[in-house]
Short mmCIF file of C-alpha atoms and ligand atoms in Angstrom, two decimals:
data_model
loop_
_atom_site.label_atom_id
_atom_site.label_comp_id
_atom_site.label_asym_id
_atom_site.label_seq_id
_atom_site.Cartn_x
_atom_site.Cartn_y
_atom_site.Cartn_z
CA MET G 10 0.00 0.00 0.00
CA GLN G 11 1.29 3.42 -0.96
CA ILE G 12 0.89 6.35 1.43
CA ILE G 13 0.70 9.73 -0.29
CA THR G 14 0.44 13.14 1.34
CA SER G 15 0.65 15.36 -1.75
CA PRO G 16 -2.68 16.08 -3.50
CA GLN G 17 -0.90 16.35 -6.87
CA GLU G 18 0.83 12.97 -6.47
CA PHE G 19 -2.42 11.34 -5.38
CA GLN G 20 -4.24 12.78 -8.39
CA ALA G 21 -1.47 11.66 -10.76
CA LEU G 22 -1.68 8.08 -9.50
CA CYS G 23 -5.48 8.01 -9.74
CA TRP G 24 -5.34 9.50 -13.25
CA SER G 25 -2.93 6.78 -14.31
CA TRP G 26 -5.48 4.16 -13.18
CA ARG G 27 -8.23 5.89 -15.12
CA CYS G 28 -6.01 6.10 -18.22
CA GLN G 29 -5.32 2.36 -18.02
CA GLY G 30 -9.07 1.74 -18.01
CA LEU G 31 -9.06 0.33 -14.46
CA THR G 32 -12.11 0.64 -12.20
CA SER G 33 -11.46 2.29 -8.85
CA ALA G 34 -13.35 2.78 -5.60
CA PHE G 35 -12.55 5.63 -3.23
CA VAL G 36 -13.39 5.73 0.48
CA PRO G 37 -13.00 9.11 2.17
CA THR G 38 -12.66 9.02 5.98
CA MET G 39 -11.49 11.11 8.92
CA GLY G 40 -9.42 8.22 10.26
CA TYR G 41 -9.24 6.51 13.64
CA LEU G 42 -10.41 3.59 11.57
CA HIS G 43 -12.86 1.04 12.93
CA ALA G 44 -14.82 -1.94 11.64
CA GLY G 45 -17.36 0.35 9.93
CA HIS G 46 -14.63 1.96 7.82
CA VAL G 47 -13.08 -1.44 7.16
CA SER G 48 -16.43 -2.74 5.87
CA LEU G 49 -16.34 0.07 3.27
CA PHE G 50 -12.76 -0.81 2.29
CA GLU G 51 -13.74 -4.47 1.92
CA TRP G 52 -16.69 -3.61 -0.30
CA ALA G 53 -14.40 -1.40 -2.39
CA ARG G 54 -11.79 -4.19 -2.65
CA ALA G 55 -14.39 -6.74 -3.77
CA ASN G 56 -16.00 -4.44 -6.35
CA SER G 57 -13.19 -2.61 -8.11
CA GLN G 58 -9.72 -3.15 -9.47
CA LYS G 59 -8.09 -0.34 -7.47
CA VAL G 60 -8.94 1.00 -4.01
CA ALA G 61 -8.06 4.46 -2.75
CA ALA G 62 -8.86 5.76 0.74
CA SER G 63 -8.23 9.07 2.41
CA ILE G 64 -7.73 10.14 5.99
CA PHE G 65 -8.30 13.83 6.50
CA VAL G 66 -9.81 15.45 9.56
CA ASN G 67 -11.35 18.27 7.58
CA PRO G 68 -11.26 21.48 9.63
CA THR G 69 -13.95 23.25 7.58
CA GLN G 70 -16.70 20.85 8.66
CA PHE G 71 -16.18 21.48 12.39
CA GLY G 72 -17.86 24.40 14.15
CA PRO G 73 -15.89 26.69 16.48
CA ASN G 74 -17.07 24.85 19.61
CA GLU G 75 -16.79 21.34 18.22
CA ASP G 76 -14.19 18.62 18.72
CA LEU G 77 -11.68 19.30 15.91
CA ASP G 78 -8.72 19.62 18.30
CA ARG G 79 -9.55 16.48 20.21
CA TYR G 80 -10.79 14.36 17.30
CA PRO G 81 -9.03 10.98 17.84
CA ARG G 82 -6.09 10.21 15.57
CA ASP G 83 -3.95 7.11 15.02
CA PRO G 84 -2.15 7.39 11.66
CA GLU G 85 0.04 4.32 12.15
CA GLY G 86 -2.80 2.06 13.32
CA ASP G 87 -4.94 3.41 10.47
CA ALA G 88 -2.30 2.59 7.87
CA ALA G 89 -2.05 -0.97 9.21
CA LYS G 90 -5.84 -1.44 9.04
CA ALA G 91 -6.10 0.02 5.55
CA ARG G 92 -3.23 -2.17 4.33
CA ALA G 93 -4.82 -5.29 5.82
CA ALA G 94 -8.13 -4.48 4.12
CA GLY G 95 -6.43 -4.33 0.71
CA VAL G 96 -6.34 -0.55 0.13
CA ASP G 97 -3.89 0.28 -2.70
CA VAL G 98 -3.26 3.90 -1.80
CA LEU G 99 -3.91 5.87 1.37
CA PHE G 100 -4.05 9.63 0.91
CA MET G 101 -3.21 11.53 4.10
CA PRO G 102 -2.86 15.24 3.28
CA GLU G 103 -2.03 18.06 5.69
CA PRO G 104 -4.69 20.80 6.02
CA GLY G 105 -2.30 23.32 4.46
CA ALA G 106 -2.01 21.18 1.33
CA MET G 107 -5.80 20.94 0.96
CA TYR G 108 -6.43 24.60 1.81
CA PRO G 109 -3.39 26.59 0.67
CA PRO G 110 -3.26 30.34 1.38
CA GLY G 111 -5.83 32.14 -0.76
CA PHE G 112 -8.24 29.21 -0.94
CA ALA G 113 -11.59 30.87 -1.67
CA THR G 114 -14.04 28.36 -3.10
CA THR G 115 -17.14 26.97 -1.43
CA VAL G 116 -19.56 24.27 -2.57
CA SER G 117 -22.94 24.14 -0.90
CA VAL G 118 -26.16 22.23 -1.35
CA SER G 119 -29.32 24.03 -0.26
CA GLY G 120 -32.53 22.59 1.16
CA LEU G 121 -31.63 19.17 2.45
CA THR G 122 -28.63 20.53 4.35
CA GLU G 123 -30.84 22.74 6.49
CA ALA G 124 -32.53 20.03 8.60
CA LEU G 125 -31.20 17.52 11.17
CA CYS G 126 -27.40 17.81 11.52
CA GLY G 127 -27.40 20.94 9.36
CA ARG G 128 -29.59 22.70 11.92
CA SER G 129 -27.51 21.53 14.87
CA ARG G 130 -24.17 22.13 13.16
CA PRO G 131 -24.37 25.31 11.03
CA GLY G 132 -21.81 25.25 8.22
CA HIS G 133 -21.06 21.55 8.67
CA PHE G 134 -22.41 20.38 5.32
CA ALA G 135 -20.76 23.18 3.37
CA GLY G 136 -17.49 21.89 4.84
CA VAL G 137 -18.40 18.34 3.84
CA THR G 138 -19.45 19.16 0.27
CA GLY G 139 -16.39 21.38 -0.19
CA VAL G 140 -13.95 18.69 0.87
CA VAL G 141 -15.78 15.79 -0.81
CA SER G 142 -15.89 17.61 -4.16
CA LYS G 143 -12.17 18.33 -3.83
CA LEU G 144 -11.41 14.72 -2.91
CA LEU G 145 -13.50 13.43 -5.83
CA MET G 146 -11.58 15.70 -8.23
CA LEU G 147 -8.32 14.27 -6.89
CA ALA G 148 -9.33 10.61 -6.78
CA ILE G 149 -11.54 10.67 -9.91
CA PRO G 150 -12.86 7.22 -8.91
CA THR G 151 -15.42 5.11 -10.74
CA THR G 152 -17.24 4.71 -7.41
CA ALA G 153 -17.09 6.60 -4.11
CA VAL G 154 -18.18 4.67 -1.02
CA PHE G 155 -19.97 6.15 2.01
CA GLY G 156 -21.69 4.72 5.09
CA CYS G 157 -25.44 5.02 5.73
CA LYS G 158 -24.59 5.93 9.31
CA ASP G 159 -24.23 9.50 8.04
CA TRP G 160 -27.45 9.23 6.05
CA GLN G 161 -27.99 12.94 5.56
CA GLN G 162 -24.40 13.35 4.40
CA LEU G 163 -24.94 10.57 1.87
CA ALA G 164 -28.16 12.21 0.61
CA VAL G 165 -26.38 15.57 0.29
CA ILE G 166 -23.47 14.02 -1.62
CA ARG G 167 -25.83 12.18 -3.97
CA ARG G 168 -27.60 15.48 -4.65
CA MET G 169 -24.31 17.32 -5.25
CA VAL G 170 -23.01 14.62 -7.61
CA ARG G 171 -26.26 14.70 -9.59
CA ASP G 172 -26.47 18.49 -9.67
CA LEU G 173 -22.86 19.00 -10.75
CA ASP G 174 -22.72 15.96 -13.09
CA ILE G 175 -19.68 14.62 -11.26
CA PRO G 176 -18.87 11.39 -13.13
CA VAL G 177 -18.85 9.01 -10.16
CA ALA G 178 -21.23 6.35 -8.86
CA ILE G 179 -22.11 6.76 -5.17
CA GLU G 180 -22.37 3.59 -3.11
CA GLY G 181 -24.06 3.74 0.32
CA ARG G 182 -23.18 0.87 2.65
CA PRO G 183 -25.10 -0.39 5.72
CA ILE G 184 -24.35 0.77 9.25
CA PHE G 185 -21.83 -1.48 11.00
CA ARG G 186 -22.80 -2.00 14.64
CA GLU G 187 -21.32 -3.31 17.88
CA PRO G 188 -22.86 -6.61 19.02
CA ASP G 189 -25.17 -4.63 21.35
CA GLY G 190 -26.44 -2.52 18.43
CA LEU G 191 -24.50 0.71 19.00
CA ALA G 192 -23.45 2.15 15.63
CA ILE G 193 -19.65 2.05 15.53
CA SER G 194 -18.13 5.54 15.51
CA SER G 195 -14.68 7.00 16.07
CA ARG G 196 -16.30 9.17 18.76
CA ASN G 197 -17.50 6.17 20.84
CA VAL G 198 -14.11 6.20 22.62
CA TYR G 199 -15.17 9.40 24.38
CA LEU G 200 -18.12 7.78 26.14
CA SER G 201 -17.70 7.07 29.85
CA PRO G 202 -18.52 3.48 30.89
CA LYS G 203 -21.90 4.72 32.15
CA GLU G 204 -22.68 6.52 28.90
CA ARG G 205 -21.47 3.54 26.86
CA ALA G 206 -23.88 1.31 28.81
CA GLN G 207 -26.81 3.60 27.91
CA ALA G 208 -25.87 4.23 24.27
CA PRO G 209 -27.21 0.93 22.79
CA SER G 210 -30.68 2.26 23.61
CA ILE G 211 -30.35 4.54 20.58
CA HIS G 212 -30.59 1.52 18.29
CA GLN G 213 -33.10 -0.32 20.51
CA GLY G 214 -35.40 2.69 20.26
CA LEU G 215 -35.12 2.78 16.47
CA LEU G 216 -36.02 -0.93 16.30
CA ARG G 217 -38.94 -0.34 18.63
CA ALA G 218 -40.26 2.45 16.40
CA LYS G 219 -39.82 0.32 13.30
CA ALA G 220 -41.84 -2.47 14.94
CA GLN G 221 -44.64 0.00 15.76
CA VAL G 222 -44.75 1.11 12.13
CA ALA G 223 -44.72 -2.52 10.95
CA SER G 224 -47.74 -3.19 13.15
CA GLY G 225 -49.72 -0.38 11.57
CA GLU G 226 -48.78 2.94 13.20
CA SER G 227 -48.36 5.61 10.53
CA ASP G 228 -48.55 8.84 12.56
CA ALA G 229 -45.00 10.20 12.82
CA ALA G 230 -45.88 12.35 15.85
CA LYS G 231 -47.02 9.30 17.82
CA VAL G 232 -43.95 7.27 16.91
CA LEU G 233 -41.67 10.16 17.84
CA ALA G 234 -43.43 10.89 21.14
CA ASP G 235 -43.14 7.26 22.22
CA LEU G 236 -39.49 7.17 21.21
CA ALA G 237 -38.70 10.41 23.03
CA ASP G 238 -40.16 8.85 26.20
CA PHE G 239 -38.15 5.69 25.69
CA TYR G 240 -34.93 7.67 25.24
CA GLY G 241 -35.67 9.82 28.29
CA GLN G 242 -35.99 6.71 30.44
CA SER G 243 -33.23 4.59 28.97
CA MET G 244 -30.58 7.30 28.52
CA PRO G 245 -30.83 9.63 31.53
CA ASP G 246 -27.35 11.06 30.81
CA ALA G 247 -28.18 12.05 27.22
CA VAL G 248 -30.03 14.98 25.70
CA VAL G 249 -31.85 14.35 22.43
CA ASP G 250 -30.48 16.83 19.89
CA TYR G 251 -33.01 15.86 17.22
CA LEU G 252 -35.43 13.04 16.60
CA GLU G 253 -37.31 13.18 13.30
CA CYS G 254 -39.06 11.21 10.60
CA VAL G 255 -37.97 12.53 7.24
CA HIS G 256 -38.14 11.57 3.59
CA PRO G 257 -34.94 9.56 2.92
CA GLU G 258 -33.94 11.56 -0.16
CA THR G 259 -35.20 15.07 0.41
CA ILE G 260 -34.84 15.05 4.23
CA VAL G 261 -38.20 16.85 4.43
CA PRO G 262 -40.05 16.10 7.73
CA LEU G 263 -42.98 13.70 7.39
CA GLN G 264 -46.27 13.56 9.24
CA ASN G 265 -47.20 10.19 7.85
CA VAL G 266 -44.70 7.35 7.68
CA SER G 267 -46.60 4.90 5.53
CA GLY G 268 -44.35 5.65 2.50
CA PRO G 269 -40.55 5.93 2.31
CA ALA G 270 -39.43 7.23 5.70
CA LEU G 271 -36.21 7.57 7.62
CA LEU G 272 -36.10 7.87 11.39
CA ALA G 273 -33.04 9.94 12.28
CA VAL G 274 -31.67 10.70 15.73
CA ALA G 275 -28.82 12.60 17.32
CA VAL G 276 -28.18 12.45 21.06
CA LYS G 277 -25.64 14.36 23.10
CA PHE G 278 -23.92 12.59 25.94
CA PRO G 279 -21.46 14.67 27.97
CA GLY G 280 -18.68 12.62 26.29
CA ALA G 281 -19.85 12.62 22.68
CA ARG G 282 -22.65 13.45 20.29
CA LEU G 283 -23.89 10.30 18.54
CA ILE G 284 -26.07 9.90 15.45
CA ASP G 285 -28.02 6.93 14.14
CA ASN G 286 -30.90 6.27 11.74
CA MET G 287 -33.14 3.57 10.37
CA LEU G 288 -35.39 3.22 7.34
CA LEU G 289 -38.88 2.47 8.64
CA HIS G 290 -39.81 0.10 5.83
P1 LIG N 308 -15.84 9.32 9.23
O1 LIG N 308 -14.42 8.87 9.35
O2 LIG N 308 -16.60 9.24 10.51
O3 LIG N 308 -15.97 10.64 8.51
O4 LIG N 308 -16.55 8.26 8.29
C1 LIG N 308 -16.03 7.93 7.02
C2 LIG N 308 -17.03 7.09 6.28
O5 LIG N 308 -17.29 5.91 7.03
C3 LIG N 308 -18.39 7.80 6.12
O6 LIG N 308 -18.92 7.50 4.83
C4 LIG N 308 -19.22 7.18 7.21
O7 LIG N 308 -20.60 7.18 6.93
C5 LIG N 308 -18.67 5.77 7.23
N1 LIG N 308 -18.94 5.13 8.53
C6 LIG N 308 -18.67 5.63 9.76
N2 LIG N 308 -19.13 4.79 10.72
C7 LIG N 308 -19.70 3.76 10.06
C8 LIG N 308 -20.39 2.57 10.48
N3 LIG N 308 -20.55 2.29 11.77
N4 LIG N 308 -20.86 1.73 9.54
C9 LIG N 308 -20.71 2.01 8.21
N5 LIG N 308 -20.08 3.11 7.75
C10 LIG N 308 -19.59 3.98 8.66
#
């Protein structure tokens, strides 16, 4: 596995793959790799001739009071995991190389960035779409691979790729979970043992709501009220940041969940803010 820090070198290598007619899959990450990231690498390995991954803790997607400075990092462990999963090239740029002095361009998607995480984290998605468009221009992959854990992010990237005619297929992969159901996240390491013991309730609540819908409940307000109660009781140390039923593609809030519907949640523990989601059908 090659490790490249220069954007120009990374782009040259990826271009050479394209020119040879090879298929490539690209997996952008912020590192501190876990089994969820590895599942994306493995899908990429099984479905394309070349695999590129990036590790870049992108400063522009963090708000002023967020955890950029303490975001966990482990470059050596990450390189070992990426190598073991069959990644051909790992791109690990410095912020100064991605955003040189004078950098002045923004990319933003309106509408579906304004709800859920966009409301809680102003500016977050503009940071994401800016860096993802830059990474896609560098990696020029046949396919870019993302996790459904960040469902809204995936919907925003699909919209951006369609709107800008970026010639890449977007693959969304299922959420990889701990055995107790907690969605695996780099931020889980910040949870205290007490918080970690409560956190699986996030997923249990989503399953409970899905079961209610399967047995005939279609009123989003009722499903959400029951779930808010469940979370209040099962996670006394957490505050619900948002809890909403939305359309999976447009992220517009729904009153009735008998059609396509996504239940999305963010909770804040003192140690970490966690997100999760589930399609209701
Ligand atoms: P991150 O490093 O958190 O920015 O995540 C990089 C990519 O991995 C994103 O596309 C995430 O959606 C995806 N990802 C993160 N956690 C998981 C998980 N538990 N299961 C599947 N994909 C994940």
